[in-house]
Amino acid sequence: MILLSLQRLTRKTSKGSWTLTPFSEAFALRINKKKSVIVNISTSHFQSLEWEGPKIEKTTIFRHLGYPLSVNVPAKDKIEWVLCKIKCKMHKWYALQWPLHARIRIVQAFLQPYIMYYPLLLDWKKSHIRIFGSLLKNFLWNKNIIEHWFFQLGSTYVNPNLLGGLGILHLHSHLMA
């Protein structure tokens, strides 16, 4: 990735296009333009620059070495980007198919690093931290999972007030055991 203020490091060729040759000559670098990404931080002629690899405009959030980076992007948009990444990671682990102890291990192994890592990078407010908490609660205590458990419990237990007992359908067999 190359972060450049292109106003000083580019020059116009005889064909009228912009080139980075002064930059590579000045620092004795060979730039692999197919693999490198160029980021516009302050230039007006960014689109006319000859570049084979990807170009990233201002106000675009991108990831470099795990960090969410951007130029002229409000903190709110960066936070939304991070929350979207964490939600996507949570949706990859389909919570309904895992028992509670496995979901706790999933949170500890895969989701906790995200939650411990990203808040250090950005300026979070208390309301954003609550969103993290609700995401974890929804993953661990999913409403669909709770309804599924109650449906399973309904086949063996009933409301004690309805039958005037302990709520066990087959009380006699439990007493015999």
PDB file of C-alpha atoms in Angstrom:
ATOM      1  CA  MET A   1       0.000   0.000   0.000  1.00  0.00           C
ATOM      2  CA  ILE A   2       1.284   3.430  -0.865  1.00  0.00           C
ATOM      3  CA  LEU A   3       0.026   6.518   0.934  1.00  0.00           C
ATOM      4  CA  LEU A   4       1.124   9.506  -1.035  1.00  0.00           C
ATOM      5  CA  SER A   5       0.500  13.165  -1.266  1.00  0.00           C
ATOM      6  CA  LEU A   6       0.667  12.983  -5.026  1.00  0.00           C
ATOM      7  CA  GLN A   7       1.057  16.706  -5.604  1.00  0.00           C
ATOM      8  CA  ARG A   8       4.805  16.565  -4.949  1.00  0.00           C
ATOM      9  CA  LEU A   9       5.594  13.031  -6.070  1.00  0.00           C
ATOM     10  CA  THR A  10       4.055  12.948  -9.530  1.00  0.00           C
ATOM     11  CA  ARG A  11       4.961  14.661 -12.739  1.00  0.00           C
ATOM     12  CA  LYS A  12       3.268  15.084 -16.060  1.00  0.00           C
ATOM     13  CA  THR A  13       4.783  13.183 -18.966  1.00  0.00           C
ATOM     14  CA  SER A  14       4.963  14.410 -22.552  1.00  0.00           C
ATOM     15  CA  LYS A  15       1.719  12.536 -23.278  1.00  0.00           C
ATOM     16  CA  GLY A  16      -0.095  14.497 -20.597  1.00  0.00           C
ATOM     17  CA  SER A  17      -0.494  11.589 -18.161  1.00  0.00           C
ATOM     18  CA  TRP A  18       0.763  11.489 -14.592  1.00  0.00           C
ATOM     19  CA  THR A  19       3.490   9.095 -13.513  1.00  0.00           C
ATOM     20  CA  LEU A  20       5.166   7.974 -10.286  1.00  0.00           C
ATOM     21  CA  THR A  21       8.638   7.537 -11.755  1.00  0.00           C
ATOM     22  CA  PRO A  22      10.176  10.392  -9.747  1.00  0.00           C
ATOM     23  CA  PHE A  23       8.985   8.676  -6.573  1.00  0.00           C
ATOM     24  CA  SER A  24      10.498   5.302  -7.446  1.00  0.00           C
ATOM     25  CA  GLU A  25      13.732   6.892  -8.674  1.00  0.00           C
ATOM     26  CA  ALA A  26      14.088   9.106  -5.623  1.00  0.00           C
ATOM     27  CA  PHE A  27      13.792   6.289  -3.134  1.00  0.00           C
ATOM     28  CA  ALA A  28      15.315   3.536  -5.316  1.00  0.00           C
ATOM     29  CA  LEU A  29      12.128   1.530  -5.012  1.00  0.00           C
ATOM     30  CA  ARG A  30      10.641  -0.733  -7.579  1.00  0.00           C
ATOM     31  CA  ILE A  31       6.889  -0.402  -7.176  1.00  0.00           C
ATOM     32  CA  ASN A  32       4.830  -3.423  -8.134  1.00  0.00           C
ATOM     33  CA  LYS A  33       1.792  -1.592  -9.472  1.00  0.00           C
ATOM     34  CA  LYS A  34      -0.275  -4.758  -9.804  1.00  0.00           C
ATOM     35  CA  LYS A  35      -0.085  -5.732  -6.141  1.00  0.00           C
ATOM     36  CA  SER A  36       0.191  -2.300  -4.550  1.00  0.00           C
ATOM     37  CA  VAL A  37      -2.759  -0.133  -3.657  1.00  0.00           C
ATOM     38  CA  ILE A  38      -2.606   3.601  -4.076  1.00  0.00           C
ATOM     39  CA  VAL A  39      -4.642   5.801  -1.746  1.00  0.00           C
ATOM     40  CA  ASN A  40      -5.734   9.310  -2.611  1.00  0.00           C
ATOM     41  CA  ILE A  41      -5.093  11.576   0.358  1.00  0.00           C
ATOM     42  CA  SER A  42      -4.820  14.990  -1.277  1.00  0.00           C
ATOM     43  CA  THR A  43      -4.711  15.303  -5.026  1.00  0.00           C
ATOM     44  CA  SER A  44      -7.035  16.574  -7.691  1.00  0.00           C
ATOM     45  CA  HIS A  45      -5.649  14.520 -10.608  1.00  0.00           C
ATOM     46  CA  PHE A  46      -5.889  11.114  -8.915  1.00  0.00           C
ATOM     47  CA  GLN A  47      -8.055   9.495 -11.619  1.00  0.00           C
ATOM     48  CA  SER A  48      -5.656  10.438 -14.413  1.00  0.00           C
ATOM     49  CA  LEU A  49      -2.714   8.741 -12.668  1.00  0.00           C
ATOM     50  CA  GLU A  50      -1.494   5.612 -14.483  1.00  0.00           C
ATOM     51  CA  TRP A  51      -1.828   2.733 -12.061  1.00  0.00           C
ATOM     52  CA  GLU A  52      -2.391  -0.973 -12.713  1.00  0.00           C
ATOM     53  CA  GLY A  53      -3.502  -1.948  -9.216  1.00  0.00           C
ATOM     54  CA  PRO A  54      -6.460  -0.848  -7.134  1.00  0.00           C
ATOM     55  CA  LYS A  55      -7.036   2.805  -6.303  1.00  0.00           C
ATOM     56  CA  ILE A  56      -8.719   3.914  -3.097  1.00  0.00           C
ATOM     57  CA  GLU A  57     -10.495   7.253  -3.066  1.00  0.00           C
ATOM     58  CA  LYS A  58     -10.972   9.602  -0.145  1.00  0.00           C
ATOM     59  CA  THR A  59     -13.890   8.797   2.184  1.00  0.00           C
ATOM     60  CA  THR A  60     -13.398   5.045   1.646  1.00  0.00           C
ATOM     61  CA  ILE A  61     -12.656   2.770   4.588  1.00  0.00           C
ATOM     62  CA  PHE A  62     -10.133   0.032   3.871  1.00  0.00           C
ATOM     63  CA  ARG A  63      -8.218  -2.469   5.931  1.00  0.00           C
ATOM     64  CA  HIS A  64      -4.438  -2.514   6.183  1.00  0.00           C
ATOM     65  CA  LEU A  65      -2.638  -4.905   8.541  1.00  0.00           C
ATOM     66  CA  GLY A  66      -5.912  -5.352  10.410  1.00  0.00           C
ATOM     67  CA  TYR A  67      -6.443  -1.660  11.018  1.00  0.00           C
ATOM     68  CA  PRO A  68      -9.447   0.164   9.567  1.00  0.00           C
ATOM     69  CA  LEU A  69      -7.863   3.099   7.743  1.00  0.00           C
ATOM     70  CA  SER A  70      -9.462   5.956   5.870  1.00  0.00           C
ATOM     71  CA  VAL A  71      -9.007   9.499   4.693  1.00  0.00           C
ATOM     72  CA  ASN A  72     -11.631  12.129   5.491  1.00  0.00           C
ATOM     73  CA  VAL A  73     -14.111   9.596   6.912  1.00  0.00           C
ATOM     74  CA  PRO A  74     -16.140  10.486  10.015  1.00  0.00           C
ATOM     75  CA  ALA A  75     -15.632   8.362  13.123  1.00  0.00           C
ATOM     76  CA  LYS A  76     -19.288   7.290  12.992  1.00  0.00           C
ATOM     77  CA  ASP A  77     -18.751   5.635   9.596  1.00  0.00           C
ATOM     78  CA  LYS A  78     -15.617   3.865  10.848  1.00  0.00           C
ATOM     79  CA  ILE A  79     -17.541   2.525  13.837  1.00  0.00           C
ATOM     80  CA  GLU A  80     -20.358   1.327  11.562  1.00  0.00           C
ATOM     81  CA  TRP A  81     -17.750  -0.416   9.391  1.00  0.00           C
ATOM     82  CA  VAL A  82     -16.285  -2.214  12.414  1.00  0.00           C
ATOM     83  CA  LEU A  83     -19.745  -3.226  13.668  1.00  0.00           C
ATOM     84  CA  CYS A  84     -20.592  -4.568  10.220  1.00  0.00           C
ATOM     85  CA  LYS A  85     -17.402  -6.659  10.206  1.00  0.00           C
ATOM     86  CA  ILE A  86     -18.220  -8.107  13.627  1.00  0.00           C
ATOM     87  CA  LYS A  87     -21.844  -8.839  12.641  1.00  0.00           C
ATOM     88  CA  CYS A  88     -20.628 -10.644   9.528  1.00  0.00           C
ATOM     89  CA  LYS A  89     -18.231 -12.694  11.641  1.00  0.00           C
ATOM     90  CA  MET A  90     -21.066 -13.603  14.022  1.00  0.00           C
ATOM     91  CA  HIS A  91     -23.376 -14.624  11.194  1.00  0.00           C
ATOM     92  CA  LYS A  92     -20.735 -17.019   9.864  1.00  0.00           C
ATOM     93  CA  TRP A  93     -21.107 -18.991  13.089  1.00  0.00           C
ATOM     94  CA  TYR A  94     -24.704 -20.145  12.856  1.00  0.00           C
ATOM     95  CA  ALA A  95     -25.701 -19.890  16.531  1.00  0.00           C
ATOM     96  CA  LEU A  96     -28.732 -22.190  16.396  1.00  0.00           C
ATOM     97  CA  GLN A  97     -26.670 -25.283  15.710  1.00  0.00           C
ATOM     98  CA  TRP A  98     -24.327 -24.886  18.681  1.00  0.00           C
ATOM     99  CA  PRO A  99     -25.053 -25.628  22.352  1.00  0.00           C
ATOM    100  CA  LEU A 100     -24.379 -22.888  24.869  1.00  0.00           C
ATOM    101  CA  HIS A 101     -20.942 -24.128  25.963  1.00  0.00           C
ATOM    102  CA  ALA A 102     -19.803 -24.240  22.308  1.00  0.00           C
ATOM    103  CA  ARG A 103     -21.097 -20.710  21.675  1.00  0.00           C
ATOM    104  CA  ILE A 104     -19.163 -19.483  24.702  1.00  0.00           C
ATOM    105  CA  ARG A 105     -15.998 -21.057  23.260  1.00  0.00           C
ATOM    106  CA  ILE A 106     -16.728 -19.476  19.863  1.00  0.00           C
ATOM    107  CA  VAL A 107     -17.008 -16.063  21.520  1.00  0.00           C
ATOM    108  CA  GLN A 108     -13.779 -16.602  23.455  1.00  0.00           C
ATOM    109  CA  ALA A 109     -11.784 -17.895  20.502  1.00  0.00           C
ATOM    110  CA  PHE A 110     -13.059 -15.927  17.520  1.00  0.00           C
ATOM    111  CA  LEU A 111     -15.215 -12.973  18.533  1.00  0.00           C
ATOM    112  CA  GLN A 112     -13.457 -11.733  21.667  1.00  0.00           C
ATOM    113  CA  PRO A 113     -10.294 -10.739  19.768  1.00  0.00           C
ATOM    114  CA  TYR A 114     -12.411  -8.539  17.483  1.00  0.00           C
ATOM    115  CA  ILE A 115     -14.194  -6.994  20.424  1.00  0.00           C
ATOM    116  CA  MET A 116     -10.979  -6.446  22.380  1.00  0.00           C
ATOM    117  CA  TYR A 117      -9.033  -5.191  19.356  1.00  0.00           C
ATOM    118  CA  TYR A 118     -11.285  -2.731  17.548  1.00  0.00           C
ATOM    119  CA  PRO A 119     -12.354  -0.560  20.511  1.00  0.00           C
ATOM    120  CA  LEU A 120      -8.701   0.366  21.010  1.00  0.00           C
ATOM    121  CA  LEU A 121      -8.438   1.704  17.456  1.00  0.00           C
ATOM    122  CA  LEU A 122     -11.370   4.096  17.388  1.00  0.00           C
ATOM    123  CA  ASP A 123     -13.013   6.641  19.644  1.00  0.00           C
ATOM    124  CA  TRP A 124     -16.024   4.735  20.973  1.00  0.00           C
ATOM    125  CA  LYS A 125     -18.946   6.118  22.913  1.00  0.00           C
ATOM    126  CA  LYS A 126     -20.817   4.253  25.607  1.00  0.00           C
ATOM    127  CA  SER A 127     -23.750   3.635  23.254  1.00  0.00           C
ATOM    128  CA  HIS A 128     -21.472   1.837  20.793  1.00  0.00           C
ATOM    129  CA  ILE A 129     -20.104  -0.385  23.542  1.00  0.00           C
ATOM    130  CA  ARG A 130     -23.707  -1.300  24.412  1.00  0.00           C
ATOM    131  CA  ILE A 131     -24.178  -2.397  20.802  1.00  0.00           C
ATOM    132  CA  PHE A 132     -21.257  -4.803  21.263  1.00  0.00           C
ATOM    133  CA  GLY A 133     -22.924  -6.151  24.396  1.00  0.00           C
ATOM    134  CA  SER A 134     -26.233  -6.667  22.646  1.00  0.00           C
ATOM    135  CA  LEU A 135     -24.495  -8.437  19.749  1.00  0.00           C
ATOM    136  CA  LEU A 136     -22.883 -10.855  22.186  1.00  0.00           C
ATOM    137  CA  LYS A 137     -26.141 -11.404  24.071  1.00  0.00           C
ATOM    138  CA  ASN A 138     -27.969 -12.097  20.832  1.00  0.00           C
ATOM    139  CA  PHE A 139     -25.297 -14.572  19.831  1.00  0.00           C
ATOM    140  CA  LEU A 140     -25.214 -16.350  23.184  1.00  0.00           C
ATOM    141  CA  TRP A 141     -28.893 -16.093  24.111  1.00  0.00           C
ATOM    142  CA  ASN A 142     -30.584 -16.029  20.732  1.00  0.00           C
ATOM    143  CA  LYS A 143     -34.362 -15.630  20.980  1.00  0.00           C
ATOM    144  CA  ASN A 144     -34.896 -18.462  18.493  1.00  0.00           C
ATOM    145  CA  ILE A 145     -32.727 -20.751  20.604  1.00  0.00           C
ATOM    146  CA  ILE A 146     -34.691 -19.939  23.752  1.00  0.00           C
ATOM    147  CA  GLU A 147     -37.995 -20.587  21.948  1.00  0.00           C
ATOM    148  CA  HIS A 148     -36.565 -23.868  20.652  1.00  0.00           C
ATOM    149  CA  TRP A 149     -35.543 -24.896  24.180  1.00  0.00           C
ATOM    150  CA  PHE A 150     -38.977 -24.034  25.582  1.00  0.00           C
ATOM    151  CA  PHE A 151     -40.599 -26.065  22.822  1.00  0.00           C
ATOM    152  CA  GLN A 152     -38.443 -29.059  23.777  1.00  0.00           C
ATOM    153  CA  LEU A 153     -39.125 -28.536  27.479  1.00  0.00           C
ATOM    154  CA  GLY A 154     -42.869 -28.380  26.832  1.00  0.00           C
ATOM    155  CA  SER A 155     -42.851 -32.019  25.798  1.00  0.00           C
ATOM    156  CA  THR A 156     -41.625 -33.141  29.246  1.00  0.00           C
ATOM    157  CA  TYR A 157     -42.689 -30.369  31.620  1.00  0.00           C
ATOM    158  CA  VAL A 158     -45.913 -28.431  32.083  1.00  0.00           C
ATOM    159  CA  ASN A 159     -46.993 -25.432  34.092  1.00  0.00           C
ATOM    160  CA  PRO A 160     -47.441 -26.596  37.723  1.00  0.00           C
ATOM    161  CA  ASN A 161     -50.533 -24.446  38.229  1.00  0.00           C
ATOM    162  CA  LEU A 162     -52.449 -26.243  35.477  1.00  0.00           C
ATOM    163  CA  LEU A 163     -52.108 -29.737  36.930  1.00  0.00           C
ATOM    164  CA  GLY A 164     -51.695 -28.774  40.572  1.00  0.00           C
ATOM    165  CA  GLY A 165     -48.348 -30.509  40.879  1.00  0.00           C
ATOM    166  CA  LEU A 166     -44.644 -30.128  40.334  1.00  0.00           C
ATOM    167  CA  GLY A 167     -44.941 -29.646  36.595  1.00  0.00           C
ATOM    168  CA  ILE A 168     -43.662 -33.099  35.636  1.00  0.00           C
ATOM    169  CA  LEU A 169     -45.945 -34.890  33.161  1.00  0.00           C
ATOM    170  CA  HIS A 170     -45.082 -38.410  34.246  1.00  0.00           C
ATOM    171  CA  LEU A 171     -44.847 -37.830  37.981  1.00  0.00           C
ATOM    172  CA  HIS A 172     -45.469 -41.480  38.842  1.00  0.00           C
ATOM    173  CA  SER A 173     -42.513 -42.700  36.753  1.00  0.00           C
ATOM    174  CA  HIS A 174     -40.263 -40.056  38.324  1.00  0.00           C
ATOM    175  CA  LEU A 175     -41.335 -41.117  41.811  1.00  0.00           C
ATOM    176  CA  MET A 176     -40.651 -44.758  41.000  1.00  0.00           C
ATOM    177  CA  ALA A 177     -37.158 -43.926  39.755  1.00  0.00           C
TER     178      ALA A 177
END
